[in-house]
Coordinates of C-alpha atoms and ligand atoms in Angstrom, one line a residue:
M3 CA 39.5 -48.7 277.6
S4 CA 37.2 -51.3 276.6
K5 CA 37.0 -52.6 273.0
I6 CA 33.4 -51.3 271.1
L7 CA 32.5 -54.3 268.7
D8 CA 31.3 -52.9 265.5
G9 CA 28.4 -54.6 264.6
A10 CA 27.5 -51.9 261.7
A11 CA 31.0 -52.8 260.0
I12 CA 30.5 -56.4 260.9
A13 CA 27.1 -56.4 259.2
A14 CA 28.5 -54.2 256.2
A15 CA 31.1 -57.1 255.6
I16 CA 28.8 -60.1 255.6
K17 CA 26.3 -58.2 253.4
Q18 CA 29.0 -57.8 250.6
E19 CA 30.0 -61.5 251.1
V20 CA 26.3 -62.3 250.5
A21 CA 25.9 -59.9 247.4
Q22 CA 29.0 -61.7 246.2
E23 CA 27.4 -65.2 246.4
V24 CA 24.1 -63.6 244.8
T25 CA 26.2 -62.7 241.8
K26 CA 27.9 -66.1 241.6
L27 CA 24.3 -67.7 241.7
A28 CA 23.1 -65.4 239.0
S29 CA 25.9 -66.8 236.8
R30 CA 24.1 -69.9 237.2
G31 CA 20.5 -68.4 236.8
I32 CA 19.4 -68.3 240.4
R33 CA 17.9 -65.2 242.0
P34 CA 17.7 -65.9 245.7
G35 CA 13.9 -64.7 246.9
L36 CA 12.7 -63.4 250.2
A37 CA 8.5 -63.1 250.8
A38 CA 8.2 -60.3 253.7
V39 CA 4.9 -60.3 255.3
L40 CA 4.0 -57.2 257.3
V41 CA 0.8 -57.5 258.9
G42 CA -1.2 -54.3 259.9
N43 CA 0.4 -50.8 260.9
V44 CA 2.7 -51.3 263.9
A45 CA 5.5 -48.4 263.2
A46 CA 8.4 -50.6 264.5
S47 CA 7.6 -53.6 262.3
Q48 CA 7.2 -51.1 259.3
I49 CA 10.7 -50.0 259.9
Y50 CA 12.2 -53.1 260.2
V51 CA 10.6 -54.7 257.2
R52 CA 11.3 -51.4 255.2
S53 CA 15.2 -52.0 255.8
K54 CA 14.9 -55.7 255.4
V55 CA 13.5 -55.3 251.9
Q56 CA 15.8 -52.4 250.8
S57 CA 18.7 -54.9 251.8
C58 CA 17.3 -57.4 249.4
A59 CA 17.4 -54.8 246.4
D60 CA 20.9 -53.7 247.7
L61 CA 22.1 -57.2 247.6
G62 CA 20.5 -58.3 244.4
I63 CA 17.9 -60.7 246.4
Y64 CA 14.4 -60.5 244.9
S65 CA 11.9 -59.4 247.3
D66 CA 7.8 -59.8 247.4
L67 CA 6.4 -57.2 250.2
I68 CA 3.0 -58.5 251.3
T69 CA 1.1 -56.4 253.5
P70 CA -2.6 -58.2 254.7
P71 CA -4.8 -55.9 257.0
A72 CA -4.6 -55.7 261.0
T73 CA -8.1 -57.7 260.8
V74 CA -6.4 -60.6 259.0
T75 CA -7.4 -64.1 260.4
T76 CA -5.3 -67.1 260.9
E77 CA -7.1 -68.9 258.3
E78 CA -6.1 -66.2 255.4
M79 CA -2.9 -66.3 257.2
L80 CA -2.2 -69.9 256.7
A81 CA -3.7 -69.7 253.3
L82 CA -0.7 -66.9 252.6
V83 CA 1.6 -69.1 254.1
E84 CA 0.6 -72.0 251.8
Q85 CA 0.8 -70.1 248.9
L86 CA 4.6 -69.1 249.9
N87 CA 5.4 -72.4 250.8
A88 CA 4.6 -73.5 247.1
R89 CA 6.1 -70.3 244.9
D90 CA 9.4 -71.6 243.6
E91 CA 10.9 -68.1 243.2
I92 CA 10.7 -67.2 247.1
D93 CA 13.2 -69.1 249.2
G94 CA 12.5 -67.4 252.3
I95 CA 9.5 -66.9 254.4
L96 CA 9.7 -63.5 257.0
I97 CA 6.3 -63.3 259.2
Q98 CA 7.3 -59.9 260.9
L99 CA 6.1 -60.4 264.8
P100 CA 4.1 -59.4 266.5
L101 CA 1.2 -60.5 265.2
P102 CA -2.3 -59.1 266.1
A103 CA -3.8 -61.2 269.0
Q104 CA -6.4 -63.0 266.9
V105 CA -3.6 -64.6 264.9
D106 CA -2.3 -68.0 265.9
T107 CA 1.5 -67.1 265.7
K108 CA 2.6 -70.5 266.6
A109 CA 0.6 -72.2 264.1
L110 CA 1.5 -70.1 261.6
L111 CA 5.7 -70.1 262.2
D112 CA 4.8 -74.1 262.4
A113 CA 3.1 -73.8 258.8
I114 CA 6.2 -72.8 256.9
D115 CA 8.2 -75.0 255.0
P116 CA 11.3 -75.6 257.1
A117 CA 13.4 -75.3 254.1
K118 CA 12.0 -71.6 253.6
D119 CA 12.2 -70.6 257.4
V120 CA 14.9 -68.0 257.1
D121 CA 13.9 -66.7 260.7
G122 CA 14.8 -70.1 262.0
F123 CA 12.0 -70.1 264.3
H124 CA 10.5 -73.5 262.6
P125 CA 10.7 -76.4 265.7
V126 CA 12.4 -78.5 262.4
N127 CA 15.3 -75.8 262.7
A128 CA 15.3 -75.4 266.2
G129 CA 15.6 -79.5 266.5
R130 CA 18.3 -79.4 263.7
L131 CA 20.2 -76.8 265.4
Q132 CA 20.1 -78.6 268.9
A133 CA 20.9 -81.9 267.2
G134 CA 24.1 -80.1 265.4
R135 CA 22.7 -80.5 261.9
P136 CA 22.6 -78.3 259.1
A137 CA 20.1 -76.0 260.1
L138 CA 18.5 -72.3 259.2
A139 CA 19.6 -70.5 262.7
P140 CA 17.7 -67.8 264.1
C141 CA 19.4 -64.5 262.7
T142 CA 20.0 -62.4 266.0
P143 CA 21.8 -65.4 267.6
A144 CA 23.5 -66.2 264.4
G145 CA 24.5 -62.6 264.2
I146 CA 26.3 -62.8 268.0
I147 CA 28.6 -65.6 267.0
E148 CA 29.6 -63.6 263.6
I149 CA 30.2 -60.7 266.2
L150 CA 32.3 -62.9 268.3
K151 CA 34.2 -64.8 266.0
R152 CA 35.2 -61.4 263.5
S153 CA 36.3 -59.6 266.4
G154 CA 38.4 -62.3 267.5
I155 CA 37.2 -63.0 270.9
P156 CA 37.6 -66.6 271.8
I157 CA 34.9 -68.7 272.7
S158 CA 35.8 -72.4 273.3
G159 CA 36.5 -73.1 276.9
Q160 CA 35.2 -69.7 277.8
H161 CA 32.1 -69.5 280.3
A162 CA 29.1 -67.9 278.4
V163 CA 26.5 -66.6 280.3
V164 CA 23.0 -66.1 278.5
V165 CA 20.2 -64.1 280.3
G166 CA 17.2 -64.6 279.0
R167 CA 15.7 -68.2 277.7
S168 CA 13.3 -66.7 274.6
D169 CA 13.0 -69.5 271.6
I170 CA 14.1 -66.2 269.4
V171 CA 17.4 -65.0 271.0
G172 CA 18.5 -66.7 274.5
K173 CA 18.0 -70.4 273.6
P174 CA 19.1 -70.6 270.1
A175 CA 21.9 -68.4 271.3
A176 CA 22.8 -70.7 274.2
M177 CA 23.1 -73.6 271.5
L178 CA 25.2 -72.0 268.9
L179 CA 27.5 -71.1 271.7
L180 CA 27.5 -74.6 272.9
H181 CA 28.4 -75.7 269.8
Q182 CA 31.5 -73.1 269.6
N183 CA 32.7 -75.0 272.6
A184 CA 31.6 -72.3 275.4
T185 CA 30.2 -73.4 278.8
V186 CA 27.0 -72.2 279.1
T187 CA 24.8 -71.3 281.9
I188 CA 21.4 -70.1 280.8
C189 CA 19.7 -67.6 283.4
H190 CA 15.8 -66.4 283.1
S191 CA 13.7 -64.8 285.7
K192 CA 13.7 -67.5 288.2
T193 CA 17.3 -67.5 288.3
R194 CA 18.6 -67.1 292.0
N195 CA 21.5 -64.8 292.8
L196 CA 21.8 -63.8 289.1
A197 CA 24.7 -61.6 289.8
E198 CA 26.7 -64.1 291.2
I199 CA 26.5 -66.0 288.0
T200 CA 26.8 -63.3 285.6
R201 CA 29.8 -62.0 287.4
Q202 CA 31.7 -65.3 286.4
A203 CA 30.9 -64.9 282.7
D204 CA 33.8 -64.2 280.1
I205 CA 31.2 -63.7 277.4
L206 CA 27.8 -62.4 279.1
V207 CA 24.7 -62.3 276.7
A208 CA 21.7 -59.9 277.8
A209 CA 18.5 -60.6 276.1
I210 CA 16.4 -59.7 278.6
G211 CA 14.2 -56.9 277.3
R212 CA 14.6 -54.4 280.4
P213 CA 16.6 -51.0 280.2
G214 CA 19.9 -51.3 281.6
F215 CA 19.1 -54.0 283.6
I216 CA 23.1 -55.5 283.7
T217 CA 24.9 -53.3 286.0
P218 CA 28.8 -52.8 286.5
E219 CA 28.6 -54.9 289.8
M220 CA 27.2 -57.8 287.8
V221 CA 30.1 -57.9 285.5
K222 CA 33.6 -59.7 285.6
P223 CA 36.0 -56.8 284.7
G224 CA 37.9 -57.4 281.2
A225 CA 34.5 -59.5 280.0
T226 CA 32.8 -59.5 276.6
L227 CA 29.4 -57.7 276.7
I228 CA 26.8 -58.7 274.0
D229 CA 23.9 -56.4 274.7
V230 CA 20.5 -57.7 272.5
G231 CA 18.4 -55.2 274.2
I232 CA 16.5 -52.6 272.3
N233 CA 14.6 -50.3 274.7
R234 CA 13.1 -47.0 273.8
I235 CA 13.3 -44.6 276.8
T236 CA 11.5 -41.1 276.8
D237 CA 11.1 -40.4 280.2
R238 CA 13.6 -37.9 281.3
A239 CA 14.3 -39.3 284.8
E240 CA 15.3 -42.4 283.2
F241 CA 17.6 -40.9 280.5
E242 CA 19.5 -39.2 283.2
R243 CA 20.0 -42.4 284.8
F244 CA 21.7 -44.0 281.9
F245 CA 22.9 -41.2 280.0
A246 CA 23.7 -38.3 282.5
G247 CA 26.7 -36.0 281.0
N248 CA 26.8 -37.8 277.7
A249 CA 26.6 -34.8 275.5
K250 CA 26.0 -37.0 272.0
R251 CA 22.7 -38.7 273.7
E252 CA 21.6 -35.6 275.3
A253 CA 21.5 -33.8 271.8
S254 CA 19.8 -36.8 269.9
F255 CA 17.4 -37.0 273.2
A256 CA 16.3 -33.6 273.0
K257 CA 16.1 -33.6 269.1
R258 CA 14.0 -37.0 268.9
G259 CA 12.3 -37.1 272.4
S260 CA 13.6 -40.5 272.8
T261 CA 17.0 -42.5 273.0
L262 CA 17.5 -46.4 272.6
V263 CA 19.1 -48.2 275.5
G264 CA 20.1 -52.0 275.7
D265 CA 19.4 -54.5 278.4
V266 CA 23.2 -53.4 279.7
H267 CA 23.8 -50.1 281.8
P268 CA 26.3 -47.9 279.7
Q269 CA 27.9 -47.9 283.2
A270 CA 28.8 -51.5 282.6
F271 CA 30.6 -51.1 279.5
E272 CA 33.0 -49.5 281.2
V273 CA 34.0 -52.9 283.2
A274 CA 34.2 -54.9 280.0
G275 CA 37.1 -55.9 277.7
A276 CA 34.8 -55.5 275.1
Y277 CA 31.2 -54.5 274.4
T278 CA 28.3 -54.2 271.5
P279 CA 26.8 -50.9 271.7
V280 CA 23.2 -50.0 271.4
P281 CA 22.3 -48.6 268.8
G282 CA 25.4 -50.4 266.3
G283 CA 26.0 -53.5 267.9
V284 CA 23.8 -56.6 267.5
G285 CA 21.2 -55.1 265.9
P286 CA 22.6 -54.6 262.3
L287 CA 23.5 -58.4 262.4
T288 CA 20.0 -59.4 262.5
I289 CA 19.1 -58.2 259.0
A290 CA 22.4 -59.2 257.4
M291 CA 22.1 -62.8 258.5
L292 CA 18.5 -62.8 257.1
M293 CA 20.2 -62.1 253.9
A294 CA 22.7 -64.5 254.5
N295 CA 20.3 -67.4 255.7
T296 CA 17.9 -66.4 252.6
V297 CA 20.8 -67.2 250.0
R298 CA 21.7 -70.6 252.3
A299 CA 18.0 -71.3 251.8
A300 CA 18.1 -70.9 248.0
K301 CA 21.2 -72.8 247.8
M302 CA 20.2 -75.8 250.3
R303 CA 16.7 -76.0 248.3
R304 CA 18.6 -76.6 245.3
G305 CA 21.1 -79.1 246.9
L306 CA 24.2 -76.6 246.2
Ligands
NAP3 N1 19.1 -57.1 268.2 C1 18.2 -57.4 267.6 O1 17.9 -57.4 266.6 C2 17.0 -58.1 268.4 C3 16.2 -59.4 268.0 C4 15.4 -59.7 269.1 C5 15.2 -59.0 270.3 N2 15.9 -58.0 270.8 C6 15.7 -57.6 272.1 O2 16.0 -58.4 272.8 C7 15.6 -58.6 273.9 C8 14.9 -59.9 274.5 O3 14.2 -60.2 273.5 P1 13.3 -61.7 273.4 O4 12.4 -61.5 272.5 O5 14.1 -62.6 273.4 O6 12.2 -61.2 274.9 P2 11.3 -61.9 275.7 O7 10.9 -63.4 274.8 O8 10.8 -61.3 276.4 O9 12.3 -62.7 277.2 C9 12.9 -62.1 277.7 C10 13.7 -63.1 278.7 O10 14.4 -62.4 279.8 C11 14.1 -63.1 280.9 N3 13.8 -62.0 282.1 C12 13.1 -61.1 282.2 N4 13.2 -60.3 283.3 C13 14.4 -61.1 284.0 C14 14.9 -60.8 285.2 N5 14.5 -59.8 285.9 N6 16.3 -61.5 285.4 C15 16.5 -62.6 284.7 N7 15.9 -62.8 283.4 C16 14.8 -61.9 283.2 C17 12.8 -63.7 280.9 O11 13.1 -64.9 281.9 P3 11.4 -65.9 281.8 O12 11.5 -67.1 280.7 O13 11.6 -66.8 283.0 O14 10.5 -64.8 281.7 C18 13.1 -64.1 279.1 O15 13.4 -65.4 279.4 C19 14.4 -57.4 273.8 O16 14.6 -56.0 274.2 C20 14.2 -57.1 272.1 O17 14.0 -56.1 271.7 C21 16.9 -57.5 269.7

């Protein structure tokens, strides 16, 4: 039987530690603060930002939700970032992506003060991370390391294969695994003989954005599978391909008309030694690490 790595429980433990840290800071008159910028009316973004703001409230972190309209310009967004950079009660600035097409996302992310870049997307933080200097690391990859460490899965000397090379997940995940002394291979859409490489992985990180892409024959028996993918499926035939015979999923699909599947085919989990489920694996860690980064930024800005 493969072991399920319970991301929700790990995220809850991290949030509890963050809340304790917030209490300690409060005794010194410091309250960490997060500005969450939600542009327009993208339903998924609204859900994500709502849970981020709720988590701040749960942990005693100050939050300011700012909601520019979908018609906002790059110049208006740059002016907003400048204001947030200057506000002392704001330690972290989160701009929920994706932004409308007319907004220059890179220019905006580059304008955030690196000291307040709690998403860890600023090139200065990416560079610091690569150079092994103190940095605010991107939340999802940082969460992956927490899952592995807190589940007692060895990283040092292991072959970690990361499928996906985005700036948000794949690249920083590879860098963090390297800093933990894994031997790291990064794969992407131009990789030849992908299955041959993934089959060598002791730790396989799938950050691709394609439902059930990693199939059982791509997995070394006993490997640890970290499934970052979040794909919503609504098609009955696709549902059957992944969850035929799964009564629990069947019930929720019938009720909602959709379900979530990761980048790993559920049958591949049966080959694994341990794996993160979707939902309830990597996902919950992203918010927990955002909270941890906000508190870290509050301390770092004050030289604590
Ligand atoms: N759990 C969370 O909180 C969380 C957070 C962020 C993202 N996600 C999910 O994680 C997934 C990846 O996100 P992302 O932002 O990293 O996506 P992304 O920017 O679209 O990157 C996808 C990566 O997968 C690679 N890829 C695509 N097709 C491939 C193929 N056939 N073979 C090998 N590699 C292939 C791409 O290669 P190229 O570079 O060559 O194009 C790219 O590097 C998505 O499902 C997203 O929803 C989850």
